[in-house]
PDB file of C-alpha atoms in Angstrom:
ATOM      1  CA  UNK A 690       0.030  -0.068  -0.158  1.00 57.00           C
ATOM      2  CA  UNK A 691       1.221   3.797  -0.824  1.00 63.00           C
ATOM      3  CA  UNK A 692       1.605   5.960   1.690  1.00 61.00           C
ATOM      4  CA  UNK A 693      -1.166   8.469  -0.587  1.00 66.00           C
ATOM      5  CA  UNK A 694      -3.194   5.955   0.513  1.00 78.00           C
ATOM      6  CA  UNK A 695      -3.708   5.748   3.949  1.00 89.00           C
ATOM      7  CA  UNK A 696      -3.125   9.322   5.023  1.00 92.00           C
ATOM      8  CA  UNK A 697      -3.372  10.011   8.832  1.00 94.00           C
ATOM      9  CA  UNK A 698      -6.349   9.155  10.496  1.00 95.00           C
ATOM     10  CA  UNK A 699      -8.397   9.162  13.519  1.00 95.00           C
ATOM     11  CA  UNK A 700      -9.786   5.737  15.391  1.00 95.00           C
ATOM     12  CA  UNK A 701     -13.154   5.729  16.814  1.00 93.00           C
ATOM     13  CA  UNK A 702     -13.655   4.571  20.699  1.00 91.00           C
ATOM     14  CA  UNK A 703     -14.781   1.131  20.265  1.00 89.00           C
ATOM     15  CA  UNK A 704     -11.061   0.072  17.780  1.00 91.00           C
ATOM     16  CA  UNK A 705     -11.044  -3.171  18.758  1.00 89.00           C
ATOM     17  CA  UNK A 706      -7.022  -3.831  20.192  1.00 89.00           C
ATOM     18  CA  UNK A 707      -3.967  -3.685  18.520  1.00 91.00           C
ATOM     19  CA  UNK A 708      -2.765  -6.604  19.934  1.00 85.00           C
ATOM     20  CA  UNK A 709      -4.670  -8.425  17.104  1.00 82.00           C
ATOM     21  CA  UNK A 710      -4.907  -7.537  13.156  1.00 83.00           C
ATOM     22  CA  UNK A 711      -4.750  -4.065  12.351  1.00 89.00           C
ATOM     23  CA  UNK A 712      -6.057  -2.665   9.283  1.00 89.00           C
ATOM     24  CA  UNK A 713      -3.746  -2.253   6.012  1.00 91.00           C
ATOM     25  CA  UNK A 714      -1.374   0.251   6.295  1.00 93.00           C
ATOM     26  CA  UNK A 715       2.283   0.680   4.554  1.00 93.00           C
ATOM     27  CA  UNK A 716       5.346  -0.572   6.823  1.00 93.00           C
ATOM     28  CA  UNK A 717       5.945   1.892   9.361  1.00 94.00           C
ATOM     29  CA  UNK A 718       2.686   2.861   9.939  1.00 96.00           C
ATOM     30  CA  UNK A 719       1.797   3.719  13.571  1.00 97.00           C
ATOM     31  CA  UNK A 720      -1.270   3.328  15.344  1.00 97.00           C
ATOM     32  CA  UNK A 721      -2.268   4.888  19.145  1.00 97.00           C
ATOM     33  CA  UNK A 722      -5.520   3.556  20.787  1.00 95.00           C
ATOM     34  CA  UNK A 723      -6.130   4.483  24.379  1.00 94.00           C
ATOM     35  CA  UNK A 724      -9.830   3.904  26.226  1.00 90.00           C
ATOM     36  CA  UNK A 725     -11.312   7.035  23.994  1.00 93.00           C
ATOM     37  CA  UNK A 726     -10.359   6.331  20.401  1.00 95.00           C
ATOM     38  CA  UNK A 727      -6.586   6.535  19.107  1.00 96.00           C
ATOM     39  CA  UNK A 728      -5.196   7.453  15.736  1.00 97.00           C
ATOM     40  CA  UNK A 729      -2.871   5.789  12.929  1.00 97.00           C
ATOM     41  CA  UNK A 730      -0.105   7.981  10.937  1.00 95.00           C
ATOM     42  CA  UNK A 731       2.312   6.673   8.263  1.00 94.00           C
ATOM     43  CA  UNK A 732       6.191   7.130   8.634  1.00 94.00           C
ATOM     44  CA  UNK A 733       6.306  10.312   7.340  1.00 92.00           C
ATOM     45  CA  UNK A 734       7.689  13.552   9.463  1.00 92.00           C
ATOM     46  CA  UNK A 735       4.858  14.244  11.522  1.00 95.00           C
ATOM     47  CA  UNK A 736       4.747  14.891  15.301  1.00 96.00           C
ATOM     48  CA  UNK A 737       1.502  12.616  17.080  1.00 97.00           C
ATOM     49  CA  UNK A 738       0.916  13.751  20.541  1.00 97.00           C
ATOM     50  CA  UNK A 739      -0.496  11.867  23.394  1.00 97.00           C
ATOM     51  CA  UNK A 740      -2.321  13.259  26.861  1.00 96.00           C
ATOM     52  CA  UNK A 741      -5.463  14.440  29.438  1.00 95.00           C
ATOM     53  CA  UNK A 742      -6.375  16.999  27.076  1.00 95.00           C
ATOM     54  CA  UNK A 743      -8.581  15.629  24.600  1.00 93.00           C
ATOM     55  CA  UNK A 744      -8.950  19.281  22.630  1.00 93.00           C
ATOM     56  CA  UNK A 745      -5.090  19.625  21.922  1.00 94.00           C
ATOM     57  CA  UNK A 746      -3.811  15.614  21.216  1.00 96.00           C
ATOM     58  CA  UNK A 747      -4.264  13.298  18.846  1.00 97.00           C
ATOM     59  CA  UNK A 748      -4.935  10.725  21.618  1.00 97.00           C
ATOM     60  CA  UNK A 749      -6.395  11.321  24.729  1.00 97.00           C
ATOM     61  CA  UNK A 750      -5.433   9.274  27.933  1.00 96.00           C
ATOM     62  CA  UNK A 751      -6.324   9.436  31.566  1.00 92.00           C
ATOM     63  CA  UNK A 752      -8.848  12.374  30.541  1.00 93.00           C
ATOM     64  CA  UNK A 753     -10.193  11.823  34.038  1.00 90.00           C
ATOM     65  CA  UNK A 754      -7.176  12.110  35.924  1.00 90.00           C
ATOM     66  CA  UNK A 755      -5.286  15.636  37.017  1.00 89.00           C
ATOM     67  CA  UNK A 756      -1.736  13.296  37.605  1.00 86.00           C
ATOM     68  CA  UNK A 757      -2.228  12.105  34.167  1.00 90.00           C
ATOM     69  CA  UNK A 758      -0.242  15.574  32.212  1.00 92.00           C
ATOM     70  CA  UNK A 759      -1.862  17.990  29.674  1.00 93.00           C
ATOM     71  CA  UNK A 760       0.317  17.149  27.584  1.00 94.00           C
ATOM     72  CA  UNK A 761       1.770  13.533  28.732  1.00 94.00           C
ATOM     73  CA  UNK A 762       4.012  12.100  25.420  1.00 94.00           C
ATOM     74  CA  UNK A 763       4.132  12.000  21.739  1.00 95.00           C
ATOM     75  CA  UNK A 764       5.498   9.912  19.018  1.00 97.00           C
ATOM     76  CA  UNK A 765       7.959  11.931  16.351  1.00 95.00           C
ATOM     77  CA  UNK A 766       9.442  10.862  13.105  1.00 94.00           C
ATOM     78  CA  UNK A 767      11.515  12.268  10.991  1.00 85.00           C
ATOM     79  CA  UNK A 768      10.583   9.657   8.147  1.00 80.00           C
ATOM     80  CA  UNK A 769      11.756   6.643   8.788  1.00 84.00           C
ATOM     81  CA  UNK A 770      11.261   5.931  12.046  1.00 92.00           C
ATOM     82  CA  UNK A 771       8.929   6.178  15.120  1.00 96.00           C
ATOM     83  CA  UNK A 772      10.183   7.352  18.595  1.00 95.00           C
ATOM     84  CA  UNK A 773       8.155   7.938  22.020  1.00 95.00           C
ATOM     85  CA  UNK A 774       9.339  11.116  24.370  1.00 92.00           C
ATOM     86  CA  UNK A 775       7.400  11.659  27.564  1.00 90.00           C
ATOM     87  CA  UNK A 776       6.832  15.038  28.291  1.00 89.00           C
ATOM     88  CA  UNK A 777       4.730  14.745  31.246  1.00 88.00           C
ATOM     89  CA  UNK A 778       5.596  14.537  34.554  1.00 81.00           C
ATOM     90  CA  UNK A 779       4.507  11.135  35.600  1.00 82.00           C
ATOM     91  CA  UNK A 780       6.832   8.581  34.464  1.00 83.00           C
ATOM     92  CA  UNK A 781       5.924   6.410  31.406  1.00 88.00           C
ATOM     93  CA  UNK A 782       6.154   2.331  31.741  1.00 85.00           C
ATOM     94  CA  UNK A 783       7.361   0.118  28.996  1.00 86.00           C
ATOM     95  CA  UNK A 784       7.609  -3.757  28.921  1.00 82.00           C
ATOM     96  CA  UNK A 785      10.159  -4.915  31.112  1.00 74.00           C
ATOM     97  CA  UNK A 786       9.643  -2.385  33.830  1.00 69.00           C
ATOM     98  CA  UNK A 787      11.682   0.264  32.248  1.00 78.00           C
ATOM     99  CA  UNK A 788      10.191   3.886  33.103  1.00 79.00           C
ATOM    100  CA  UNK A 789      10.630   6.899  30.156  1.00 83.00           C
ATOM    101  CA  UNK A 790      11.921  10.046  31.349  1.00 77.00           C
ATOM    102  CA  UNK A 791      14.215  11.952  30.228  1.00 67.00           C
ATOM    103  CA  UNK A 792      14.941  10.899  27.185  1.00 73.00           C
ATOM    104  CA  UNK A 793      13.547   8.936  24.519  1.00 83.00           C
ATOM    105  CA  UNK A 794      12.785   5.633  22.848  1.00 89.00           C
ATOM    106  CA  UNK A 795      12.547   3.692  19.656  1.00 91.00           C
ATOM    107  CA  UNK A 796       9.343   2.579  19.055  1.00 94.00           C
ATOM    108  CA  UNK A 797      10.579  -1.314  16.805  1.00 91.00           C
ATOM    109  CA  UNK A 798       7.305  -2.901  15.165  1.00 92.00           C
ATOM    110  CA  UNK A 799       5.225  -4.914  16.597  1.00 92.00           C
ATOM    111  CA  UNK A 800       2.825  -5.042  19.436  1.00 91.00           C
ATOM    112  CA  UNK A 801       3.532  -2.727  22.452  1.00 92.00           C
ATOM    113  CA  UNK A 802       1.394  -1.344  25.737  1.00 92.00           C
ATOM    114  CA  UNK A 803       2.212   1.692  27.631  1.00 92.00           C
ATOM    115  CA  UNK A 804       1.577   2.534  30.837  1.00 88.00           C
ATOM    116  CA  UNK A 805       1.036   5.685  32.798  1.00 88.00           C
ATOM    117  CA  UNK A 806       0.652   4.783  36.501  1.00 77.00           C
ATOM    118  CA  UNK A 807      -1.288   7.783  38.400  1.00 73.00           C
ATOM    119  CA  UNK A 808      -0.308   8.492  41.960  1.00 61.00           C
ATOM    120  CA  UNK A 809      -4.063   7.708  43.047  1.00 56.00           C
ATOM    121  CA  UNK A 810      -2.537   3.593  42.181  1.00 62.00           C
ATOM    122  CA  UNK A 811      -4.776   3.968  39.137  1.00 73.00           C
ATOM    123  CA  UNK A 812      -3.114   2.736  35.480  1.00 80.00           C
ATOM    124  CA  UNK A 813      -3.843   4.036  32.012  1.00 89.00           C
ATOM    125  CA  UNK A 814      -3.149   1.607  29.341  1.00 91.00           C
ATOM    126  CA  UNK A 815      -1.866   2.741  25.289  1.00 94.00           C
ATOM    127  CA  UNK A 816      -1.439   0.370  23.009  1.00 94.00           C
ATOM    128  CA  UNK A 817       1.213   1.388  20.430  1.00 96.00           C
ATOM    129  CA  UNK A 818       1.473  -0.471  17.038  1.00 95.00           C
ATOM    130  CA  UNK A 819       4.436  -0.248  14.162  1.00 95.00           C
ATOM    131  CA  UNK A 820       3.824  -2.195  11.016  1.00 94.00           C
ATOM    132  CA  UNK A 821       6.575  -4.054   9.327  1.00 86.00           C
ATOM    133  CA  UNK A 822       4.087  -5.705   6.791  1.00 62.00           C
ATOM    134  CA  UNK A 823       4.918  -9.375   8.145  1.00 54.00           C
ATOM    135  CA  UNK A 824       2.229 -11.043  10.566  1.00 49.00           C
ATOM    136  CA  UNK A 825       1.719  -9.360  13.963  1.00 48.00           C
ATOM    137  CA  UNK A 826       4.727  -9.623  17.163  1.00 49.00           C
ATOM    138  CA  UNK A 827       4.010  -8.101  20.601  1.00 49.00           C
ATOM    139  CA  UNK A 828       7.251  -6.494  21.856  1.00 47.00           C
ATOM    140  CA  UNK A 829       7.843  -7.412  25.120  1.00 41.00           C
ATOM    141  CA  UNK A 830      12.208  -7.038  24.456  1.00 38.00           C
ATOM    142  CA  UNK A 831      13.281  -4.135  26.417  1.00 41.00           C
ATOM    143  CA  UNK A 832      16.694  -3.684  24.442  1.00 43.00           C
ATOM    144  CA  UNK A 833      14.971  -0.948  22.376  1.00 48.00           C
ATOM    145  CA  UNK A 834      17.143   1.974  21.144  1.00 52.00           C
ATOM    146  CA  UNK A 835      17.007   4.208  23.642  1.00 48.00           C
ATOM    147  CA  UNK A 836      19.164   7.358  23.685  1.00 48.00           C
ATOM    148  CA  UNK A 837      19.592  10.426  25.438  1.00 47.00           C
ATOM    149  CA  UNK A 838      22.275  13.179  26.318  1.00 42.00           C
ATOM    150  CA  UNK A 839      24.656  10.688  26.878  1.00 46.00           C
ATOM    151  CA  UNK A 840      23.978   6.849  27.648  1.00 62.00           C
ATOM    152  CA  UNK A 841      21.060   5.953  29.370  1.00 73.00           C
ATOM    153  CA  UNK A 842      20.379   2.891  32.367  1.00 82.00           C
ATOM    154  CA  UNK A 843      18.178   1.006  31.335  1.00 83.00           C
ATOM    155  CA  UNK A 844      15.908  -0.072  35.462  1.00 86.00           C
ATOM    156  CA  UNK A 845      13.354  -2.444  36.219  1.00 86.00           C
ATOM    157  CA  UNK A 846      10.827  -0.216  38.188  1.00 85.00           C
ATOM    158  CA  UNK A 847      11.901  -1.693  42.022  1.00 90.00           C
ATOM    159  CA  UNK A 848      15.472  -0.295  40.234  1.00 93.00           C
ATOM    160  CA  UNK A 849      14.886   3.119  40.007  1.00 91.00           C
ATOM    161  CA  UNK A 850      12.626   3.869  43.468  1.00 92.00           C
ATOM    162  CA  UNK A 851      15.206   2.133  45.012  1.00 96.00           C
ATOM    163  CA  UNK A 852      17.611   4.520  43.056  1.00 96.00           C
ATOM    164  CA  UNK A 853      15.513   7.471  43.360  1.00 94.00           C
ATOM    165  CA  UNK A 854      14.675   6.974  47.442  1.00 96.00           C
ATOM    166  CA  UNK A 855      18.591   7.324  47.412  1.00 97.00           C
ATOM    167  CA  UNK A 856      18.859  10.280  45.883  1.00 94.00           C
ATOM    168  CA  UNK A 857      15.922  11.990  46.781  1.00 94.00           C
ATOM    169  CA  UNK A 858      18.026  15.244  48.451  1.00 91.00           C
ATOM    170  CA  UNK A 859      19.647  15.717  44.142  1.00 89.00           C
ATOM    171  CA  UNK A 860      16.354  15.158  42.917  1.00 87.00           C
ATOM    172  CA  UNK A 861      14.194  17.434  45.112  1.00 86.00           C
ATOM    173  CA  UNK A 862      16.846  19.943  44.691  1.00 78.00           C
ATOM    174  CA  UNK A 863      19.054  20.259  48.028  1.00 80.00           C
ATOM    175  CA  UNK A 864      21.918  22.905  48.020  1.00 79.00           C
ATOM    176  CA  UNK A 865      24.401  20.142  49.742  1.00 82.00           C
ATOM    177  CA  UNK A 866      22.540  17.156  49.228  1.00 88.00           C
ATOM    178  CA  UNK A 867      23.766  13.740  50.399  1.00 91.00           C
ATOM    179  CA  UNK A 868      22.842   9.901  49.782  1.00 95.00           C
ATOM    180  CA  UNK A 869      20.056   9.230  52.654  1.00 96.00           C
ATOM    181  CA  UNK A 870      20.469   6.571  55.456  1.00 96.00           C
ATOM    182  CA  UNK A 871      19.395   3.035  54.741  1.00 97.00           C
ATOM    183  CA  UNK A 872      16.747   3.352  56.592  1.00 96.00           C
ATOM    184  CA  UNK A 873      15.631   6.559  55.062  1.00 97.00           C
ATOM    185  CA  UNK A 874      15.676   4.515  51.391  1.00 97.00           C
ATOM    186  CA  UNK A 875      13.495   1.752  53.156  1.00 96.00           C
ATOM    187  CA  UNK A 876      11.058   3.584  54.680  1.00 96.00           C
ATOM    188  CA  UNK A 877      10.706   6.950  51.383  1.00 95.00           C
ATOM    189  CA  UNK A 878       9.638   3.059  49.625  1.00 95.00           C
ATOM    190  CA  UNK A 879       7.273   1.636  52.360  1.00 94.00           C
ATOM    191  CA  UNK A 880       5.884   5.019  52.525  1.00 93.00           C
ATOM    192  CA  UNK A 881       5.107   5.325  48.383  1.00 89.00           C
ATOM    193  CA  UNK A 882       1.802   4.871  46.671  1.00 81.00           C
ATOM    194  CA  UNK A 883       3.536   2.533  44.245  1.00 68.00           C
ATOM    195  CA  UNK A 884       4.996  -0.010  47.118  1.00 69.00           C
ATOM    196  CA  UNK A 885       4.665  -3.305  45.743  1.00 72.00           C
ATOM    197  CA  UNK A 886       6.479  -5.384  48.359  1.00 80.00           C
ATOM    198  CA  UNK A 887       7.910  -4.637  51.816  1.00 91.00           C
ATOM    199  CA  UNK A 888      11.080  -2.932  52.271  1.00 95.00           C
ATOM    200  CA  UNK A 889      13.809  -3.605  54.153  1.00 96.00           C
ATOM    201  CA  UNK A 890      17.606  -1.316  54.859  1.00 96.00           C
ATOM    202  CA  UNK A 891      19.223  -4.715  54.003  1.00 97.00           C
ATOM    203  CA  UNK A 892      16.996  -5.241  50.853  1.00 96.00           C
ATOM    204  CA  UNK A 893      17.604  -1.831  49.903  1.00 96.00           C
ATOM    205  CA  UNK A 894      21.010  -1.667  50.187  1.00 96.00           C
ATOM    206  CA  UNK A 895      22.001  -4.591  48.361  1.00 97.00           C
ATOM    207  CA  UNK A 896      19.801  -3.525  44.958  1.00 96.00           C
ATOM    208  CA  UNK A 897      22.086  -0.546  44.759  1.00 97.00           C
ATOM    209  CA  UNK A 898      25.331  -3.181  45.708  1.00 96.00           C
ATOM    210  CA  UNK A 899      24.901  -4.750  42.435  1.00 96.00           C
ATOM    211  CA  UNK A 900      23.302  -1.801  40.806  1.00 96.00           C
ATOM    212  CA  UNK A 901      27.310  -0.590  41.357  1.00 95.00           C
ATOM    213  CA  UNK A 902      28.335  -4.082  40.162  1.00 94.00           C
ATOM    214  CA  UNK A 903      27.259  -4.554  37.202  1.00 93.00           C
ATOM    215  CA  UNK A 904      27.369  -0.119  36.227  1.00 92.00           C
ATOM    216  CA  UNK A 905      31.648  -0.855  37.235  1.00 92.00           C
ATOM    217  CA  UNK A 906      32.258  -4.390  35.430  1.00 90.00           C
ATOM    218  CA  UNK A 907      29.737  -3.963  32.317  1.00 86.00           C
ATOM    219  CA  UNK A 908      29.354  -0.445  32.036  1.00 84.00           C
ATOM    220  CA  UNK A 909      33.286   0.212  33.338  1.00 88.00           C
ATOM    221  CA  UNK A 910      32.036   3.474  35.153  1.00 89.00           C
ATOM    222  CA  UNK A 911      34.793   3.903  38.076  1.00 89.00           C
ATOM    223  CA  UNK A 912      34.518   4.601  41.665  1.00 90.00           C
ATOM    224  CA  UNK A 913      31.506   2.742  41.990  1.00 92.00           C
ATOM    225  CA  UNK A 914      33.649  -0.163  44.696  1.00 89.00           C
ATOM    226  CA  UNK A 915      34.706   0.116  47.489  1.00 85.00           C
ATOM    227  CA  UNK A 916      38.226  -1.761  46.333  1.00 85.00           C
ATOM    228  CA  UNK A 917      39.026   0.887  43.934  1.00 84.00           C
ATOM    229  CA  UNK A 918      38.690   3.950  46.415  1.00 78.00           C
ATOM    230  CA  UNK A 919      40.814   3.794  50.297  1.00 70.00           C
ATOM    231  CA  UNK A 920      39.765   4.103  52.562  1.00 70.00           C
ATOM    232  CA  UNK A 921      37.089   5.781  54.664  1.00 72.00           C
ATOM    233  CA  UNK A 922      34.791   4.889  52.370  1.00 71.00           C
ATOM    234  CA  UNK A 923      31.513   6.797  53.220  1.00 81.00           C
ATOM    235  CA  UNK A 924      29.441   7.820  51.242  1.00 87.00           C
ATOM    236  CA  UNK A 925      31.161   8.407  48.554  1.00 91.00           C
ATOM    237  CA  UNK A 926      30.353   5.151  46.298  1.00 93.00           C
ATOM    238  CA  UNK A 927      26.773   5.661  46.509  1.00 94.00           C
ATOM    239  CA  UNK A 928      27.229   9.647  46.032  1.00 92.00           C
ATOM    240  CA  UNK A 929      29.219   8.467  42.346  1.00 92.00           C
ATOM    241  CA  UNK A 930      26.532   6.621  42.034  1.00 94.00           C
ATOM    242  CA  UNK A 931      24.341   9.358  41.873  1.00 92.00           C
ATOM    243  CA  UNK A 932      26.180  11.168  39.717  1.00 90.00           C
ATOM    244  CA  UNK A 933      26.696   9.405  37.756  1.00 88.00           C
ATOM    245  CA  UNK A 934      23.000   8.473  36.882  1.00 89.00           C
ATOM    246  CA  UNK A 935      22.140  12.364  37.171  1.00 85.00           C
ATOM    247  CA  UNK A 936      24.625  13.270  34.358  1.00 79.00           C
ATOM    248  CA  UNK A 937      22.739  10.753  32.009  1.00 79.00           C
ATOM    249  CA  UNK A 938      19.089  11.993  32.914  1.00 75.00           C
ATOM    250  CA  UNK A 939      19.046   7.811  33.944  1.00 84.00           C
ATOM    251  CA  UNK A 940      17.293   9.691  37.481  1.00 85.00           C
ATOM    252  CA  UNK A 941      15.576  13.011  36.976  1.00 81.00           C
ATOM    253  CA  UNK A 942      13.107  15.000  39.206  1.00 80.00           C
ATOM    254  CA  UNK A 943      10.154  13.191  37.476  1.00 76.00           C
ATOM    255  CA  UNK A 944      10.858   9.878  39.303  1.00 83.00           C
ATOM    256  CA  UNK A 945       9.819  11.366  42.598  1.00 86.00           C
ATOM    257  CA  UNK A 946       6.216  10.838  41.463  1.00 83.00           C
ATOM    258  CA  UNK A 947       7.167   7.388  42.526  1.00 85.00           C
ATOM    259  CA  UNK A 948       7.399   8.068  45.995  1.00 88.00           C
ATOM    260  CA  UNK A 949       4.385  10.405  46.368  1.00 84.00           C
ATOM    261  CA  UNK A 950       7.002  13.505  46.152  1.00 80.00           C
ATOM    262  CA  UNK A 951       7.269  16.682  44.234  1.00 65.00           C
ATOM    263  CA  UNK A 952       9.842  17.510  41.963  1.00 55.00           C
TER     264      UNK A 952
END
C-alpha cells in the first residue's frame, strides 16, 4: 500500500485492541489506541500527541485523572522511524518495567503496551503498534534503542524506586545533597503510593550494591567499588553512583512521583 492511500486518520471509540490485526497500512505506520479511541499515521514527518487534554492531543488518555499531564507525551517521526518521548510529569512504563522519563525511545515494529501510572494507584493503558508488513508481533523485549544526552541506563521499576529514594535530596534540589540513610530509603519505599513489596534496609542496600557492581563491571564506570577507593569510604560510592545516574538523565526529578514526592 502506498502512503497516499493511507492518510493520517482517527481510530474511533470501540476500536478493537491493537494486539490483534490492524487495518492494511504501509510498513512503518504507527497505530496508537486508548480508551476513547486513537490515531494512525504512516511514516512521514509527523508529531502525534497524547495526554489528558482531548482538545489539544491526537489520542486522549487518562482524561478524568489530573495526575496525567495535559500533554503526557508524543510520538515523533522524521520520515522513517517512530520515537516515543515523555513530556509529562508521570513516567511512562514500557514492557519489562522500564520507565521512560527524560529521554526518548525508538518504537520497534510490533505491539507495545505502555502504562501511565497515577499516584492514585490507577494505571492508564496506551496500546501502540508499528507495522512492518509481516504477521503481528509483540515487542516485549527491553533492548530497543534508547537515546539521551549520554548513555541512559535501563532500570526496572524496583531499581528505579530504590535509586530515587537514595537520591531524593539530589532530585528535590537540596543545595548540599547527600545519599540518605538506608533506614530512610526503606521508609520512603514503604510509604510510596506504588509500593509492591515490603522493603528493609538490607534489601535496599543489596539492590544498590548490585547496581553499582553491574555498572562498574559491564559499563566501566569508575568509583563505584570499595576496592577502587581508600578508606574510609563513607557515602562516596553512592554519591558517585547518583552523579552518574543524574549525568546521563537516567534519574530525573520526574521520578520523585514514584515516592509520592513533588519534584
